[in-house]
PDB file of C-alpha atoms in Angstrom:
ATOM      1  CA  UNK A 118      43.729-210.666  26.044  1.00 70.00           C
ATOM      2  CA  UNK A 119      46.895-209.755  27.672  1.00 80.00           C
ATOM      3  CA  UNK A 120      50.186-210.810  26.809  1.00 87.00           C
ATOM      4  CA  UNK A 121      51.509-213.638  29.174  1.00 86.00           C
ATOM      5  CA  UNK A 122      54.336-211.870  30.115  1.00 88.00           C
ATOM      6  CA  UNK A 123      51.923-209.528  31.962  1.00 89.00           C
ATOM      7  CA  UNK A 124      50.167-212.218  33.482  1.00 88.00           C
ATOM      8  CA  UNK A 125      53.508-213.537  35.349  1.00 90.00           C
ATOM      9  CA  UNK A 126      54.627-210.311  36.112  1.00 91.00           C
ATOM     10  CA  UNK A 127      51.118-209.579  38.038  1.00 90.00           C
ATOM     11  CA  UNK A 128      51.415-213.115  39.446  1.00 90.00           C
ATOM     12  CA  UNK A 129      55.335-212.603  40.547  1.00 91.00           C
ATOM     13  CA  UNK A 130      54.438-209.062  41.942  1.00 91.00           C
ATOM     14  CA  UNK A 131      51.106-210.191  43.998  1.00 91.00           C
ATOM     15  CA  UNK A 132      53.985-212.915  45.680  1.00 90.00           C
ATOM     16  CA  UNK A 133      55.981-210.037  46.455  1.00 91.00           C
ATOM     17  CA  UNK A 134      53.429-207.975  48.080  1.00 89.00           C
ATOM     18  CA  UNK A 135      51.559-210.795  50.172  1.00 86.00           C
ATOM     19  CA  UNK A 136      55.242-211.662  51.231  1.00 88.00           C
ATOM     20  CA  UNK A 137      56.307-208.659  52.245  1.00 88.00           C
ATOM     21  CA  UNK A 138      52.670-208.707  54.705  1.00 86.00           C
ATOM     22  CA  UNK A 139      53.535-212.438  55.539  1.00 82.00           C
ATOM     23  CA  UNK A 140      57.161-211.761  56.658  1.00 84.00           C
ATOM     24  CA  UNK A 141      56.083-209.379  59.436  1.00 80.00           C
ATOM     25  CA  UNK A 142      53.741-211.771  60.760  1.00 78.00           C
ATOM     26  CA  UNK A 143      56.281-214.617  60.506  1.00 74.00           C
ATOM     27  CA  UNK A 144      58.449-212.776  62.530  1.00 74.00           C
ATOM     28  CA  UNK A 145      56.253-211.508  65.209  1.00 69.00           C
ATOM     29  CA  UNK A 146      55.542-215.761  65.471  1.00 65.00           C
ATOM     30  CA  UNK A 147      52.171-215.659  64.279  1.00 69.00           C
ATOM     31  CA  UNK A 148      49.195-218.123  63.228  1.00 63.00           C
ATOM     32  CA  UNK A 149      49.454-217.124  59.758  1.00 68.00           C
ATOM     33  CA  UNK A 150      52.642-216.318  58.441  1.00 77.00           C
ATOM     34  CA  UNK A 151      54.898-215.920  55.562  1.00 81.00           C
ATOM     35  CA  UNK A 152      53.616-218.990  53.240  1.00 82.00           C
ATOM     36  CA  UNK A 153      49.971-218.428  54.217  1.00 80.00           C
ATOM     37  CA  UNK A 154      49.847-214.439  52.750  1.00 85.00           C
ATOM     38  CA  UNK A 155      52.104-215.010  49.836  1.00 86.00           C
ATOM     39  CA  UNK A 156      49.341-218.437  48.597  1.00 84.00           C
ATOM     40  CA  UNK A 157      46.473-216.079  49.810  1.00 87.00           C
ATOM     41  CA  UNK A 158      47.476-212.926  47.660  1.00 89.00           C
ATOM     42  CA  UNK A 159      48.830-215.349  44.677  1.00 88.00           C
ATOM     43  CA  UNK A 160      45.374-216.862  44.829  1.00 87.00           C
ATOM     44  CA  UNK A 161      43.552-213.810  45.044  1.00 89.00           C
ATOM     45  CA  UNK A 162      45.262-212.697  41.720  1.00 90.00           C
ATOM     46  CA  UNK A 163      45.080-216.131  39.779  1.00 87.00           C
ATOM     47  CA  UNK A 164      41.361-215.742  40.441  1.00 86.00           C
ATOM     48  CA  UNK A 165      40.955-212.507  38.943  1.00 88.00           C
ATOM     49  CA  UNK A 166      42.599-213.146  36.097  1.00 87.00           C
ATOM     50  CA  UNK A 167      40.563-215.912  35.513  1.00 83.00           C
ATOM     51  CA  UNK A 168      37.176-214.233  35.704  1.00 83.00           C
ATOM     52  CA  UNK A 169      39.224-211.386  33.449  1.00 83.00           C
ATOM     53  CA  UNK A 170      40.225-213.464  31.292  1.00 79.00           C
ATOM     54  CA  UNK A 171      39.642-216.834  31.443  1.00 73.00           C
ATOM     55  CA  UNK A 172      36.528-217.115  30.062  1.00 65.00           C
ATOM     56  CA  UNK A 173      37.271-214.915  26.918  1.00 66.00           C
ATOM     57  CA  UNK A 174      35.165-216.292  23.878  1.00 59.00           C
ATOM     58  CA  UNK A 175      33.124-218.679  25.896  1.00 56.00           C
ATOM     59  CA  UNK A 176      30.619-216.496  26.849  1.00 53.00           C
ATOM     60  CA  UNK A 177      27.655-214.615  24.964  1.00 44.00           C
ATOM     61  CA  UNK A 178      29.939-211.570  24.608  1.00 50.00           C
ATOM     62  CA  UNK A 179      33.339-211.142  24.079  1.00 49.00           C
ATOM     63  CA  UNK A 180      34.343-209.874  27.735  1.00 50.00           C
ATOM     64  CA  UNK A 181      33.968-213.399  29.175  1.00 51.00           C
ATOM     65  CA  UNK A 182      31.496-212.646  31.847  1.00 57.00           C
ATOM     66  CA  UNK A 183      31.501-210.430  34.563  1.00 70.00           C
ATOM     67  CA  UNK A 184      34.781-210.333  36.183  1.00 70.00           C
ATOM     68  CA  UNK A 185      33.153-209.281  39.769  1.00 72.00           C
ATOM     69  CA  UNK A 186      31.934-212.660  40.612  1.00 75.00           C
ATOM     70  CA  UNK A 187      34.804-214.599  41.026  1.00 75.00           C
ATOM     71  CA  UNK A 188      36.010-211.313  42.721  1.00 77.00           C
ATOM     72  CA  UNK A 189      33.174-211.408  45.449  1.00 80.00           C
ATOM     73  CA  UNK A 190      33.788-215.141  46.306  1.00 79.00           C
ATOM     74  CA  UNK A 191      37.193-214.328  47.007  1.00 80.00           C
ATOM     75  CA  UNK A 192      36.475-211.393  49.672  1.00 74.00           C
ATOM     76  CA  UNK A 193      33.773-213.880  51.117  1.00 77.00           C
ATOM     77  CA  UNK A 194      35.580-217.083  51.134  1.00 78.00           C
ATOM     78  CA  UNK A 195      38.656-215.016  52.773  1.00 78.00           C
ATOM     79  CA  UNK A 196      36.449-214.724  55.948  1.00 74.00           C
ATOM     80  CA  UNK A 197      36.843-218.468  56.482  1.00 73.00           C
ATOM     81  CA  UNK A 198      40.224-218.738  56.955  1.00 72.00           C
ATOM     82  CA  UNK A 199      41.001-215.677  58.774  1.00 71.00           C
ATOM     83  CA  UNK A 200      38.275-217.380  61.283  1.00 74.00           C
ATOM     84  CA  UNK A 201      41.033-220.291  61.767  1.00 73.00           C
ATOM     85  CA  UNK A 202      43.533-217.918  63.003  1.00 70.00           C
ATOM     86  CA  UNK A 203      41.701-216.202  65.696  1.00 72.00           C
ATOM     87  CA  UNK A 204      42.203-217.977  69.119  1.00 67.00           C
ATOM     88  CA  UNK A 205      39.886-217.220  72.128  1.00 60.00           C
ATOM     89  CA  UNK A 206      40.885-218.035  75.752  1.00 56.00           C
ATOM     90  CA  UNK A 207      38.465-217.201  78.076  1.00 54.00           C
ATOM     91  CA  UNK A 208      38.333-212.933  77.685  1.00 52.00           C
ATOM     92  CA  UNK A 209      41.125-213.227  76.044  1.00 56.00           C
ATOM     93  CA  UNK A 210      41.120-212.835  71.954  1.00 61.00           C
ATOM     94  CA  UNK A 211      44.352-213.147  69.531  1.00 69.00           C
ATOM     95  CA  UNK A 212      44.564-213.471  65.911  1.00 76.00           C
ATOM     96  CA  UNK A 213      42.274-210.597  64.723  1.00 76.00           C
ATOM     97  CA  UNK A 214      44.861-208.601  63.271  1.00 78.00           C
ATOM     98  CA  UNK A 215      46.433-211.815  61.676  1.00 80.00           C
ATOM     99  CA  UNK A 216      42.756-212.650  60.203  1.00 83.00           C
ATOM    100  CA  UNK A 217      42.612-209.213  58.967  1.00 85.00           C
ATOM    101  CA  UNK A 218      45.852-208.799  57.138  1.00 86.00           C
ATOM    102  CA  UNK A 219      45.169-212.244  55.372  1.00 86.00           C
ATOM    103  CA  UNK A 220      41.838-210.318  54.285  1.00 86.00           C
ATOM    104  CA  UNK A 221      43.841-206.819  52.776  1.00 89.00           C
ATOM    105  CA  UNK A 222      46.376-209.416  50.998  1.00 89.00           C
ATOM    106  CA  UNK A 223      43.191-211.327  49.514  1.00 89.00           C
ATOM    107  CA  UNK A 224      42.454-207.602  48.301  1.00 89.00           C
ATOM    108  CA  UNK A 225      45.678-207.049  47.161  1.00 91.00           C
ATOM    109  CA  UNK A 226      45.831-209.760  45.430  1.00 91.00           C
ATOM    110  CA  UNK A 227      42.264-208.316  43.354  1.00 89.00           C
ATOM    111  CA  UNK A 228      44.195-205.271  42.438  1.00 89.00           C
ATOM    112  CA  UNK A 229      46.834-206.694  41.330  1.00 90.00           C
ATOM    113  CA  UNK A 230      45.343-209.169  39.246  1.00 89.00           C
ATOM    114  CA  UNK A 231      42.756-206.760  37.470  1.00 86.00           C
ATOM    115  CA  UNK A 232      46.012-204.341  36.991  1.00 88.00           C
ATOM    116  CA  UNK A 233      45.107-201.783  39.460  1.00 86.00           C
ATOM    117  CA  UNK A 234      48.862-201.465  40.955  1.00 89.00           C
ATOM    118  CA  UNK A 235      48.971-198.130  42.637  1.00 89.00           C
ATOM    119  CA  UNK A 236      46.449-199.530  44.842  1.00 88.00           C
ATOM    120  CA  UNK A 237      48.080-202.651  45.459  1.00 88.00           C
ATOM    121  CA  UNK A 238      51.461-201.302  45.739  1.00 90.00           C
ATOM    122  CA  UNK A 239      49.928-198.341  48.130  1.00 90.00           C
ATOM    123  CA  UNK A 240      47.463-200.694  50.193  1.00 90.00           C
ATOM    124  CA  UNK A 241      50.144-203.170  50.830  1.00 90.00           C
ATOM    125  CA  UNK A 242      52.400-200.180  51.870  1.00 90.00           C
ATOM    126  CA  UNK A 243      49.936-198.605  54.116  1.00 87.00           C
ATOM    127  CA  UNK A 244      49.251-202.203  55.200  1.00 87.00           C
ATOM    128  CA  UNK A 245      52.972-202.642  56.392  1.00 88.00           C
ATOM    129  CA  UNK A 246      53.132-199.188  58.124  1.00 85.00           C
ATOM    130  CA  UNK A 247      49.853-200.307  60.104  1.00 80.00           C
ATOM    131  CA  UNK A 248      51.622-203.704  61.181  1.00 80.00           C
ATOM    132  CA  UNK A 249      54.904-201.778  61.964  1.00 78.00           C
ATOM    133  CA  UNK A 250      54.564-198.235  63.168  1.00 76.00           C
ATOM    134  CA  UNK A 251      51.160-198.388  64.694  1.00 69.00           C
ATOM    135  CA  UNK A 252      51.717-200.996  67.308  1.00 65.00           C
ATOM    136  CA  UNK A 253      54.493-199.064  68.423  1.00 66.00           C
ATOM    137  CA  UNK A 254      52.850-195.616  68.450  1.00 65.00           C
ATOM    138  CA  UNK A 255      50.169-197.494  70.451  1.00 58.00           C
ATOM    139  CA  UNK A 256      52.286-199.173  72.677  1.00 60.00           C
ATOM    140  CA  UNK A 257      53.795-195.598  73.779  1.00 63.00           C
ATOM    141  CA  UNK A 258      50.386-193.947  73.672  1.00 60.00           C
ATOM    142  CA  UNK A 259      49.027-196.181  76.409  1.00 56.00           C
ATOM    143  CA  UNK A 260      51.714-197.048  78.160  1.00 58.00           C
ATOM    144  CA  UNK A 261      50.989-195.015  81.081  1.00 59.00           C
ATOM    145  CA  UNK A 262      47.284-196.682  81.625  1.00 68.00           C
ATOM    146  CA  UNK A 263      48.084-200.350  80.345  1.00 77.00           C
ATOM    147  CA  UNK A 264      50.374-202.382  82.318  1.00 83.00           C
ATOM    148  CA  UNK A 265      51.726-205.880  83.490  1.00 89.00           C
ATOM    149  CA  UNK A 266      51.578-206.227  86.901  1.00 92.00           C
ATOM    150  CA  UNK A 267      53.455-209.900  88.706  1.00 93.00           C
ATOM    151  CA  UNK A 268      51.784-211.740  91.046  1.00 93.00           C
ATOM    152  CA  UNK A 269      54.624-214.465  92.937  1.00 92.00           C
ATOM    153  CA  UNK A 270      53.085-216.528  95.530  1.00 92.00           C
ATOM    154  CA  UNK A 271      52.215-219.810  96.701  1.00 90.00           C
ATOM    155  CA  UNK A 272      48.986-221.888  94.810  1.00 88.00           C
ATOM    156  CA  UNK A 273      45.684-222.117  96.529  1.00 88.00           C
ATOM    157  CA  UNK A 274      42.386-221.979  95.929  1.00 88.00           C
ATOM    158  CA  UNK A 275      40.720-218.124  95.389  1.00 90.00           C
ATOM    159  CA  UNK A 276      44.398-216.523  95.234  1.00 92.00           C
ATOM    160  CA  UNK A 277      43.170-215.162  91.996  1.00 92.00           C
ATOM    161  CA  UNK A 278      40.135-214.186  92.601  1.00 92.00           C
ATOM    162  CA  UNK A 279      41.137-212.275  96.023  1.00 93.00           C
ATOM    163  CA  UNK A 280      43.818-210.293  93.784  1.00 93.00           C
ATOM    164  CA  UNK A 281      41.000-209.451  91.485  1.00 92.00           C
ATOM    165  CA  UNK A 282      38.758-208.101  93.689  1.00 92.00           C
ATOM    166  CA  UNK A 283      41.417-205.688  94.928  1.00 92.00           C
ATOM    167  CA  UNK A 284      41.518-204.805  91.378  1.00 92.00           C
ATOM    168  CA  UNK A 285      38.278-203.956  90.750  1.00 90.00           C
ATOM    169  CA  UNK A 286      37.853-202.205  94.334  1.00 89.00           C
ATOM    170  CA  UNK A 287      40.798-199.595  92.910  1.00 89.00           C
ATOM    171  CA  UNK A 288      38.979-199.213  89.017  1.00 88.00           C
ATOM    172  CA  UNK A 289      41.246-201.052  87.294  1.00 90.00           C
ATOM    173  CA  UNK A 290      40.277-203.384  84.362  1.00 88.00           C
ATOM    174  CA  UNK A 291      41.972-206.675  83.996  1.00 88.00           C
ATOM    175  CA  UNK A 292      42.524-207.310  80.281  1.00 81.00           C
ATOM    176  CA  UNK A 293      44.338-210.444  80.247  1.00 82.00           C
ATOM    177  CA  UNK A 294      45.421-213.192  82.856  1.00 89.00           C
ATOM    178  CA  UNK A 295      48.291-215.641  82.606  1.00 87.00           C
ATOM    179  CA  UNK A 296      49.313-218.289  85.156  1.00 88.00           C
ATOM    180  CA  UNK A 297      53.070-219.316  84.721  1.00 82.00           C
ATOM    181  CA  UNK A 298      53.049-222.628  86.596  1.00 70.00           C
ATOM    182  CA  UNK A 299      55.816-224.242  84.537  1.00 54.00           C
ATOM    183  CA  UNK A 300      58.721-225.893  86.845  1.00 52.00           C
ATOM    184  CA  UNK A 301      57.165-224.643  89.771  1.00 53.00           C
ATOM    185  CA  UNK A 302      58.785-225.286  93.153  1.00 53.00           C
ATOM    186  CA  UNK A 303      57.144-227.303  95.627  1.00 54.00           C
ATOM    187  CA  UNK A 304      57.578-225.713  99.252  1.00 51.00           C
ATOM    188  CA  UNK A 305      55.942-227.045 102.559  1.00 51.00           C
ATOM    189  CA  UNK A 306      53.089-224.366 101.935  1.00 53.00           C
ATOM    190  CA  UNK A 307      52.292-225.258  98.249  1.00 60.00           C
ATOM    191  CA  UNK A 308      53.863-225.027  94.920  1.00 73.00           C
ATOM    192  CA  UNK A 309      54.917-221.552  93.774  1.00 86.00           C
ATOM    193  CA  UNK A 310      53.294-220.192  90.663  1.00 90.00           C
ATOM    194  CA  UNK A 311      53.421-216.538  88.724  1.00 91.00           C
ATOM    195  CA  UNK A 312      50.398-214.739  87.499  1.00 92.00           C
ATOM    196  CA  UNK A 313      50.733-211.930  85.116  1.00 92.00           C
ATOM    197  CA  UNK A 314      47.529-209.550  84.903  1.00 92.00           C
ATOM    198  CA  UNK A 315      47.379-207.163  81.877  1.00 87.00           C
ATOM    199  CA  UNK A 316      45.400-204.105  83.017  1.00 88.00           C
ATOM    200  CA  UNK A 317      44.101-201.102  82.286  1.00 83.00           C
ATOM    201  CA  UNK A 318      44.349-198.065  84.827  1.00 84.00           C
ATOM    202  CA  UNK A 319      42.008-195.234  85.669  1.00 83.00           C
ATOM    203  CA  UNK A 320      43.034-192.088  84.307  1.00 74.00           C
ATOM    204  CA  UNK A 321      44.096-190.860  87.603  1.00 76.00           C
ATOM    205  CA  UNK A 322      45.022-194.133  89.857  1.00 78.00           C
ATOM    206  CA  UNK A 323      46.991-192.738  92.762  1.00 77.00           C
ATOM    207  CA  UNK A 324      46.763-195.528  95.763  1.00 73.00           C
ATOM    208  CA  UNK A 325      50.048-195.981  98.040  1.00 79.00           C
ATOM    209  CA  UNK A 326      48.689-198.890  99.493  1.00 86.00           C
ATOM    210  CA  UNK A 327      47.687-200.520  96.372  1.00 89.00           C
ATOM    211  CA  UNK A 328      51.438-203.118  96.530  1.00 90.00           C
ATOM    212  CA  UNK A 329      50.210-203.535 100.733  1.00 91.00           C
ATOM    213  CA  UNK A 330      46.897-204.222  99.749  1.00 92.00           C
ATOM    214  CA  UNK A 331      47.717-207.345  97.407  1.00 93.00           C
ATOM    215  CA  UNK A 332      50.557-208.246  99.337  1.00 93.00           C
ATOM    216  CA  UNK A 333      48.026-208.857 102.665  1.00 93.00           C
ATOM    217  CA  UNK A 334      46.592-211.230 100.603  1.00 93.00           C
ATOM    218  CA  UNK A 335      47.373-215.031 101.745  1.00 92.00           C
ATOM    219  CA  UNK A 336      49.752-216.770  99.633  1.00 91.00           C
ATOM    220  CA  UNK A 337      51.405-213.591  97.838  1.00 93.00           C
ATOM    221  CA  UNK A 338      55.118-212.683  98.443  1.00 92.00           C
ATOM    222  CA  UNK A 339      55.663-210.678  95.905  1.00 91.00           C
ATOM    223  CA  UNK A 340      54.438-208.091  93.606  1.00 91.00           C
ATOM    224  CA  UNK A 341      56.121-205.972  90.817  1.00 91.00           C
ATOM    225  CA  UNK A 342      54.552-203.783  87.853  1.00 86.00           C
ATOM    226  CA  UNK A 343      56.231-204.473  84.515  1.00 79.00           C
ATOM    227  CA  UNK A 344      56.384-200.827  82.656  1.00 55.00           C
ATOM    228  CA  UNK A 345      56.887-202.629  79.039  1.00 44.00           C
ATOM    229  CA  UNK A 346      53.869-203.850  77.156  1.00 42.00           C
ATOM    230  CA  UNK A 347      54.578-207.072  75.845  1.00 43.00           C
ATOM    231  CA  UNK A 348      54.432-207.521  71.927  1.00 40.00           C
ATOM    232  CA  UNK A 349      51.643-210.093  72.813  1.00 37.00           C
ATOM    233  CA  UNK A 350      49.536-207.916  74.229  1.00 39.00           C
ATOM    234  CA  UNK A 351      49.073-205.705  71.768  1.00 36.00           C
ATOM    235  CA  UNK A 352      48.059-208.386  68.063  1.00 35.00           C
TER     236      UNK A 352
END
C-alpha cells in the first residue's frame, strides 16, 4: 500500500497536468475548458488508485483485483463526454479536438495514478505542443490553398447557391459557410447580409475573372479574400 502522501501528490499532480490541457482550451473559448480537464484527469487518477489499491485485502489475493478494469471503463466511459462537446452544423464539425484532448487527459490521468509519470508528464507535454505549435504550423502550411473569402450583398433567395456554383465551376471546395445577418441594414432592395465561405483552392487556381464572375451575380456588391485563417477554422 502506498503511503498517503503519495496518493495526494499523484492526485495534486494529475490537477496540474489536466489544467495545464484545460487552460489552453479555456482560452481558445472552448466547449470544454479549464474545470472540465482538471475533474476529468483528477477522476481518471482517483479511479486508478482505487482499482490499485482500493480493494487491497478484499479480494482472493493480496493485489486487490486486477487494476485494468476500472482502467478500461475509464477510456470507454471518456467517449461519452467528449461526444457532448462535438457540435455539427450542417458540413460543418467543431469540437473534435476538444473531445480528444478530454480523452489524452482521461489517459493522463491513468498514468499518473498507477505512477507511470514520465509518461504523464511527457504525454501531457507533447499534448500541449500539439494544441499550441501545430495549429500554427498548420495554419502557415495551408495558408496559400485555404482561405476566407467575403461575400457583401443584398438578401434574396439563391444568392448562395449562385456564389457556390461559381465555386465549384473554378475547383474550389467550400469548407465552411457563415451568414452574418446580425444588425443588418434594410435598403429599398433588401436587407444587407455578409457571407463568409471557408475554402479550399486547387493547387494551381489562377482565374482573373474569378472577383467579376461573383460580382455579376445579382445582389453582390462586394467581394474581398481574407488571407488570415481564423482560429475557428482550424479546432
Amino acid at each position: 500500500m502506498i503511503s498517503d502522501g503519495e496518493i495526494v501528490l499523484r492526485l495534486i499532480l494529475s490537477a496540474i497536468a489536466g489544467g495545464i490541457v484545460g487552460m489552453e482550451r479555456e482560452a481558445n473559448n472552448r466547449p470544454a475548458g479549464l474545470r472540465t480537464h482538471v475533474l476529468v484527469t483528477l477522476g481518471s487518477t482517483l479511479i486508478m488508485l482505487i482499482s490499485m489499491y482500493g480493494f487491497q485485502g478484499l479480494g482472493a489475493d493480496n493485489s486487490g483485483g486486477e487494476p485494468a478494469r476500472l482502467a478500461a471503463q475509464v477510456v470507454s466511459g471518456i467517449g461519452f463526454l467528449g461526444a457532448g462537446t462535438i457540435m455539427r452544423t450542417g458540413n460543418d464539425i467543431r469540437g473534435l479536438t476538444t473531445a480528444a484532448s478530454i480523452w489524452v487527459c482521461g489517459g493522463v490521468g491513468l498514468a499518473i495514478g498507477s505512477g507511470y509519470y514520465v509518461g504523464g508528464i511527457a504525454t501531457t507535454i507533447i499534448v500541449m505542443f500539439t494544441l499550441k505549435s501545430l495549429g500554427f504550423i498548420q495554419s502557415k502550411l495551408l495558408k496559400s490553398q485555404n482561405k476566407l473569402l467575403i461575400v457583401q450583398g443584398k438578401e434574396r433567395a439563391g444568392l448562395i447557391g449562385n456564389i457556390g456554383h461559381i465555386l465549384g465551376k473554378n475547383n474550389i471546395n467550400i469548407k465552411y459557410i457563415k451568414v452574418n445577418n446580425e444588425d443588418n441594414i434594410e435598403e429599398d432592395e433588401g436587407y444587407m447580409i455578409e457571407i463568409r465561405f471557408m475554402v479550399k483552392l486547387p493547387s494551381k487556381f489562377i482565374n482573373e475573372r474569378f472577383f467579376d464572375e461573383i460580382l455579376d451575380v445579382p445582389g453582390v456588391d462586394n467581394v474581398i479574400w481574407e488571407g488570415d485563417l481564423e482560429e475557428a477554422f482550424l479546432y
